Amino acid sequence: MADHQEATVTLPSAPASVSTARRFVTDVLSEWGLPDDPEAVDAVRLIVSELATNAVQHTRGQSPTFTVDLRLDRGEELRIGVTDSHPCHPRRMPAAVQRDNGRGLVIIRCLTAEHGGRLCVTPTADGGKTVWIRLPWTPPVG
């Protein structure tokens, strides 16, 4: 198996695309030898769900699509990026007790940190941004 692998999918900015993005990431990582750690797998699924949801909900129709990028440097790092064409960087919204939303970025940051990773945002050439999650990658034994 290659030491460096990449996979990408571009999806419409629609609510149904969130589950498609999550399934894409799960399927690709399974092909790449996803570590046998159910907690880590669940964390990756939730991170992707939150990133995709943010790309759909917070671009306010200014990004007709979003792209999910996976990059794996085996034995080192897994990078998950979600790119949209909206110019504003994500920011934590005040999460009132009564609100059902507004906690996505907090969830992403907490899960990423809990699994030894980090979050960063990079601008794109067309004025949008990519939100990257970098996680340590431990290949399965055997």
PDB file of C-alpha atoms in Angstrom:
ATOM      1  CA  MET A   1       0.000   0.000   0.000  1.00  0.00           C
ATOM      2  CA  ALA A   2       1.224   3.504  -0.859  1.00  0.00           C
ATOM      3  CA  ASP A   3       2.737   5.740   1.791  1.00  0.00           C
ATOM      4  CA  HIS A   4       0.784   8.747   0.508  1.00  0.00           C
ATOM      5  CA  GLN A   5      -2.808   8.584  -0.712  1.00  0.00           C
ATOM      6  CA  GLU A   6      -5.414  11.166  -1.682  1.00  0.00           C
ATOM      7  CA  ALA A   7      -9.117  11.142  -2.455  1.00  0.00           C
ATOM      8  CA  THR A   8     -11.533  13.964  -3.267  1.00  0.00           C
ATOM      9  CA  VAL A   9     -15.249  14.408  -3.834  1.00  0.00           C
ATOM     10  CA  THR A  10     -17.216  17.555  -4.710  1.00  0.00           C
ATOM     11  CA  LEU A  11     -20.834  17.672  -3.630  1.00  0.00           C
ATOM     12  CA  PRO A  12     -23.734  20.116  -3.941  1.00  0.00           C
ATOM     13  CA  SER A  13     -24.258  22.387  -0.943  1.00  0.00           C
ATOM     14  CA  ALA A  14     -27.421  20.604   0.129  1.00  0.00           C
ATOM     15  CA  PRO A  15     -28.351  18.877   3.392  1.00  0.00           C
ATOM     16  CA  ALA A  16     -28.380  15.424   1.726  1.00  0.00           C
ATOM     17  CA  SER A  17     -24.702  15.878   0.858  1.00  0.00           C
ATOM     18  CA  VAL A  18     -23.690  15.692   4.527  1.00  0.00           C
ATOM     19  CA  SER A  19     -24.419  11.960   4.739  1.00  0.00           C
ATOM     20  CA  THR A  20     -22.817  11.448   1.314  1.00  0.00           C
ATOM     21  CA  ALA A  21     -19.625  13.168   2.559  1.00  0.00           C
ATOM     22  CA  ARG A  22     -19.598  11.063   5.719  1.00  0.00           C
ATOM     23  CA  ARG A  23     -20.096   7.841   3.740  1.00  0.00           C
ATOM     24  CA  PHE A  24     -17.363   8.851   1.234  1.00  0.00           C
ATOM     25  CA  VAL A  25     -14.835   9.421   4.021  1.00  0.00           C
ATOM     26  CA  THR A  26     -15.760   6.206   5.835  1.00  0.00           C
ATOM     27  CA  ASP A  27     -15.520   4.157   2.620  1.00  0.00           C
ATOM     28  CA  VAL A  28     -12.169   5.648   1.567  1.00  0.00           C
ATOM     29  CA  LEU A  29     -10.623   5.233   5.005  1.00  0.00           C
ATOM     30  CA  SER A  30     -11.872   1.662   5.129  1.00  0.00           C
ATOM     31  CA  GLU A  31     -10.093   0.983   1.815  1.00  0.00           C
ATOM     32  CA  TRP A  32      -6.954   2.609   3.221  1.00  0.00           C
ATOM     33  CA  GLY A  33      -6.965   0.425   6.329  1.00  0.00           C
ATOM     34  CA  LEU A  34      -8.869   2.444   8.895  1.00  0.00           C
ATOM     35  CA  PRO A  35      -7.444   1.751  12.357  1.00  0.00           C
ATOM     36  CA  ASP A  36      -9.442  -0.729  14.398  1.00  0.00           C
ATOM     37  CA  ASP A  37     -10.530   1.894  16.919  1.00  0.00           C
ATOM     38  CA  PRO A  38     -14.322   2.414  16.976  1.00  0.00           C
ATOM     39  CA  GLU A  39     -13.973   5.627  19.006  1.00  0.00           C
ATOM     40  CA  ALA A  40     -11.594   7.165  16.453  1.00  0.00           C
ATOM     41  CA  VAL A  41     -13.847   6.082  13.566  1.00  0.00           C
ATOM     42  CA  ASP A  42     -16.865   7.669  15.258  1.00  0.00           C
ATOM     43  CA  ALA A  43     -14.868  10.859  15.879  1.00  0.00           C
ATOM     44  CA  VAL A  44     -13.860  11.098  12.207  1.00  0.00           C
ATOM     45  CA  ARG A  45     -17.475  10.552  11.121  1.00  0.00           C
ATOM     46  CA  LEU A  46     -18.719  13.266  13.457  1.00  0.00           C
ATOM     47  CA  ILE A  47     -15.968  15.703  12.425  1.00  0.00           C
ATOM     48  CA  VAL A  48     -16.816  15.187   8.738  1.00  0.00           C
ATOM     49  CA  SER A  49     -20.529  15.596   9.475  1.00  0.00           C
ATOM     50  CA  GLU A  50     -19.925  18.874  11.285  1.00  0.00           C
ATOM     51  CA  LEU A  51     -17.525  20.237   8.640  1.00  0.00           C
ATOM     52  CA  ALA A  52     -19.932  19.348   5.819  1.00  0.00           C
ATOM     53  CA  THR A  53     -22.905  20.756   7.727  1.00  0.00           C
ATOM     54  CA  ASN A  54     -21.029  24.020   8.242  1.00  0.00           C
ATOM     55  CA  ALA A  55     -20.198  24.166   4.520  1.00  0.00           C
ATOM     56  CA  VAL A  56     -23.888  23.734   3.680  1.00  0.00           C
ATOM     57  CA  GLN A  57     -25.473  25.928   6.371  1.00  0.00           C
ATOM     58  CA  HIS A  58     -23.069  28.802   6.834  1.00  0.00           C
ATOM     59  CA  THR A  59     -22.204  29.676   3.238  1.00  0.00           C
ATOM     60  CA  ARG A  60     -25.634  31.274   2.821  1.00  0.00           C
ATOM     61  CA  GLY A  61     -26.005  30.121  -0.775  1.00  0.00           C
ATOM     62  CA  GLN A  62     -22.663  31.668  -1.787  1.00  0.00           C
ATOM     63  CA  SER A  63     -21.043  28.279  -2.319  1.00  0.00           C
ATOM     64  CA  PRO A  64     -23.046  26.003  -4.641  1.00  0.00           C
ATOM     65  CA  THR A  65     -20.702  23.095  -3.877  1.00  0.00           C
ATOM     66  CA  PHE A  66     -18.182  21.966  -1.303  1.00  0.00           C
ATOM     67  CA  THR A  67     -15.237  19.613  -1.653  1.00  0.00           C
ATOM     68  CA  VAL A  68     -13.994  16.996   0.772  1.00  0.00           C
ATOM     69  CA  ASP A  69     -10.283  16.152   0.509  1.00  0.00           C
ATOM     70  CA  LEU A  70      -8.573  13.259   2.241  1.00  0.00           C
ATOM     71  CA  ARG A  71      -4.798  12.992   2.387  1.00  0.00           C
ATOM     72  CA  LEU A  72      -3.004  10.220   4.167  1.00  0.00           C
ATOM     73  CA  ASP A  73       0.668  10.058   4.952  1.00  0.00           C
ATOM     74  CA  ARG A  74       0.784   6.498   6.264  1.00  0.00           C
ATOM     75  CA  GLY A  75       2.152   6.176   9.748  1.00  0.00           C
ATOM     76  CA  GLU A  76       2.067   9.920  10.267  1.00  0.00           C
ATOM     77  CA  GLU A  77      -0.983  12.014   9.538  1.00  0.00           C
ATOM     78  CA  LEU A  78      -4.504  11.992   8.141  1.00  0.00           C
ATOM     79  CA  ARG A  79      -5.750  15.324   6.790  1.00  0.00           C
ATOM     80  CA  ILE A  80      -9.427  15.957   6.180  1.00  0.00           C
ATOM     81  CA  GLY A  81     -10.281  19.196   4.416  1.00  0.00           C
ATOM     82  CA  VAL A  82     -13.620  20.716   3.512  1.00  0.00           C
ATOM     83  CA  THR A  83     -13.475  23.549   0.994  1.00  0.00           C
ATOM     84  CA  ASP A  84     -16.213  26.009   0.078  1.00  0.00           C
ATOM     85  CA  SER A  85     -16.192  29.277  -1.834  1.00  0.00           C
ATOM     86  CA  HIS A  86     -17.599  31.457   0.954  1.00  0.00           C
ATOM     87  CA  PRO A  87     -15.001  34.029   2.055  1.00  0.00           C
ATOM     88  CA  CYS A  88     -15.725  34.104   5.799  1.00  0.00           C
ATOM     89  CA  HIS A  89     -13.675  31.910   8.078  1.00  0.00           C
ATOM     90  CA  PRO A  90     -15.565  29.810  10.598  1.00  0.00           C
ATOM     91  CA  ARG A  91     -15.949  31.234  14.047  1.00  0.00           C
ATOM     92  CA  ARG A  92     -17.436  29.917  17.207  1.00  0.00           C
ATOM     93  CA  MET A  93     -20.954  31.192  17.701  1.00  0.00           C
ATOM     94  CA  PRO A  94     -22.360  31.786  21.158  1.00  0.00           C
ATOM     95  CA  ALA A  95     -24.257  28.634  21.990  1.00  0.00           C
ATOM     96  CA  ALA A  96     -27.268  29.533  24.072  1.00  0.00           C
ATOM     97  CA  VAL A  97     -28.751  26.726  26.117  1.00  0.00           C
ATOM     98  CA  GLN A  98     -32.004  26.856  24.130  1.00  0.00           C
ATOM     99  CA  ARG A  99     -30.347  26.636  20.719  1.00  0.00           C
ATOM    100  CA  ASP A 100     -30.157  23.390  18.792  1.00  0.00           C
ATOM    101  CA  ASN A 101     -27.206  24.542  16.691  1.00  0.00           C
ATOM    102  CA  GLY A 102     -24.104  26.714  16.904  1.00  0.00           C
ATOM    103  CA  ARG A 103     -21.880  24.126  18.562  1.00  0.00           C
ATOM    104  CA  GLY A 104     -20.346  22.483  15.475  1.00  0.00           C
ATOM    105  CA  LEU A 105     -16.981  24.224  15.616  1.00  0.00           C
ATOM    106  CA  VAL A 106     -16.691  23.503  19.339  1.00  0.00           C
ATOM    107  CA  ILE A 107     -17.413  19.825  18.679  1.00  0.00           C
ATOM    108  CA  ILE A 108     -14.861  19.727  15.852  1.00  0.00           C
ATOM    109  CA  ARG A 109     -12.149  21.393  17.945  1.00  0.00           C
ATOM    110  CA  CYS A 110     -12.786  19.166  20.969  1.00  0.00           C
ATOM    111  CA  LEU A 111     -12.793  15.904  19.017  1.00  0.00           C
ATOM    112  CA  THR A 112      -9.730  16.916  17.048  1.00  0.00           C
ATOM    113  CA  ALA A 113      -7.789  17.835  20.188  1.00  0.00           C
ATOM    114  CA  GLU A 114      -8.985  14.711  22.005  1.00  0.00           C
ATOM    115  CA  HIS A 115      -7.452  12.583  19.242  1.00  0.00           C
ATOM    116  CA  GLY A 116      -4.159  14.493  19.200  1.00  0.00           C
ATOM    117  CA  GLY A 117      -4.909  16.597  16.134  1.00  0.00           C
ATOM    118  CA  ARG A 118      -5.287  20.217  15.190  1.00  0.00           C
ATOM    119  CA  LEU A 119      -7.548  22.427  13.110  1.00  0.00           C
ATOM    120  CA  CYS A 120      -6.461  25.110  10.682  1.00  0.00           C
ATOM    121  CA  VAL A 121      -8.126  27.235   8.016  1.00  0.00           C
ATOM    122  CA  THR A 122      -6.421  28.171   4.748  1.00  0.00           C
ATOM    123  CA  PRO A 123      -7.698  30.574   2.085  1.00  0.00           C
ATOM    124  CA  THR A 124      -8.249  29.319  -1.457  1.00  0.00           C
ATOM    125  CA  ALA A 125      -7.199  31.072  -4.661  1.00  0.00           C
ATOM    126  CA  ASP A 126     -10.831  31.878  -5.526  1.00  0.00           C
ATOM    127  CA  GLY A 127     -11.532  33.648  -2.223  1.00  0.00           C
ATOM    128  CA  GLY A 128     -13.018  30.728  -0.307  1.00  0.00           C
ATOM    129  CA  LYS A 129     -11.429  28.611   2.397  1.00  0.00           C
ATOM    130  CA  THR A 130     -10.512  25.084   3.410  1.00  0.00           C
ATOM    131  CA  VAL A 131     -11.013  23.937   6.972  1.00  0.00           C
ATOM    132  CA  TRP A 132      -8.381  21.265   7.637  1.00  0.00           C
ATOM    133  CA  ILE A 133      -8.315  18.711  10.398  1.00  0.00           C
ATOM    134  CA  ARG A 134      -4.964  16.983  10.932  1.00  0.00           C
ATOM    135  CA  LEU A 135      -4.978  13.783  12.959  1.00  0.00           C
ATOM    136  CA  PRO A 136      -2.165  11.381  13.810  1.00  0.00           C
ATOM    137  CA  TRP A 137      -2.516   8.180  11.800  1.00  0.00           C
ATOM    138  CA  THR A 138      -1.674   4.853  13.361  1.00  0.00           C
ATOM    139  CA  PRO A 139      -1.946   2.037  10.849  1.00  0.00           C
ATOM    140  CA  PRO A 140      -3.525  -1.205  12.014  1.00  0.00           C
ATOM    141  CA  VAL A 141      -1.197  -4.018  13.018  1.00  0.00           C
ATOM    142  CA  GLY A 142      -1.420  -7.219  11.006  1.00  0.00           C
TER     143      GLY A 142
END
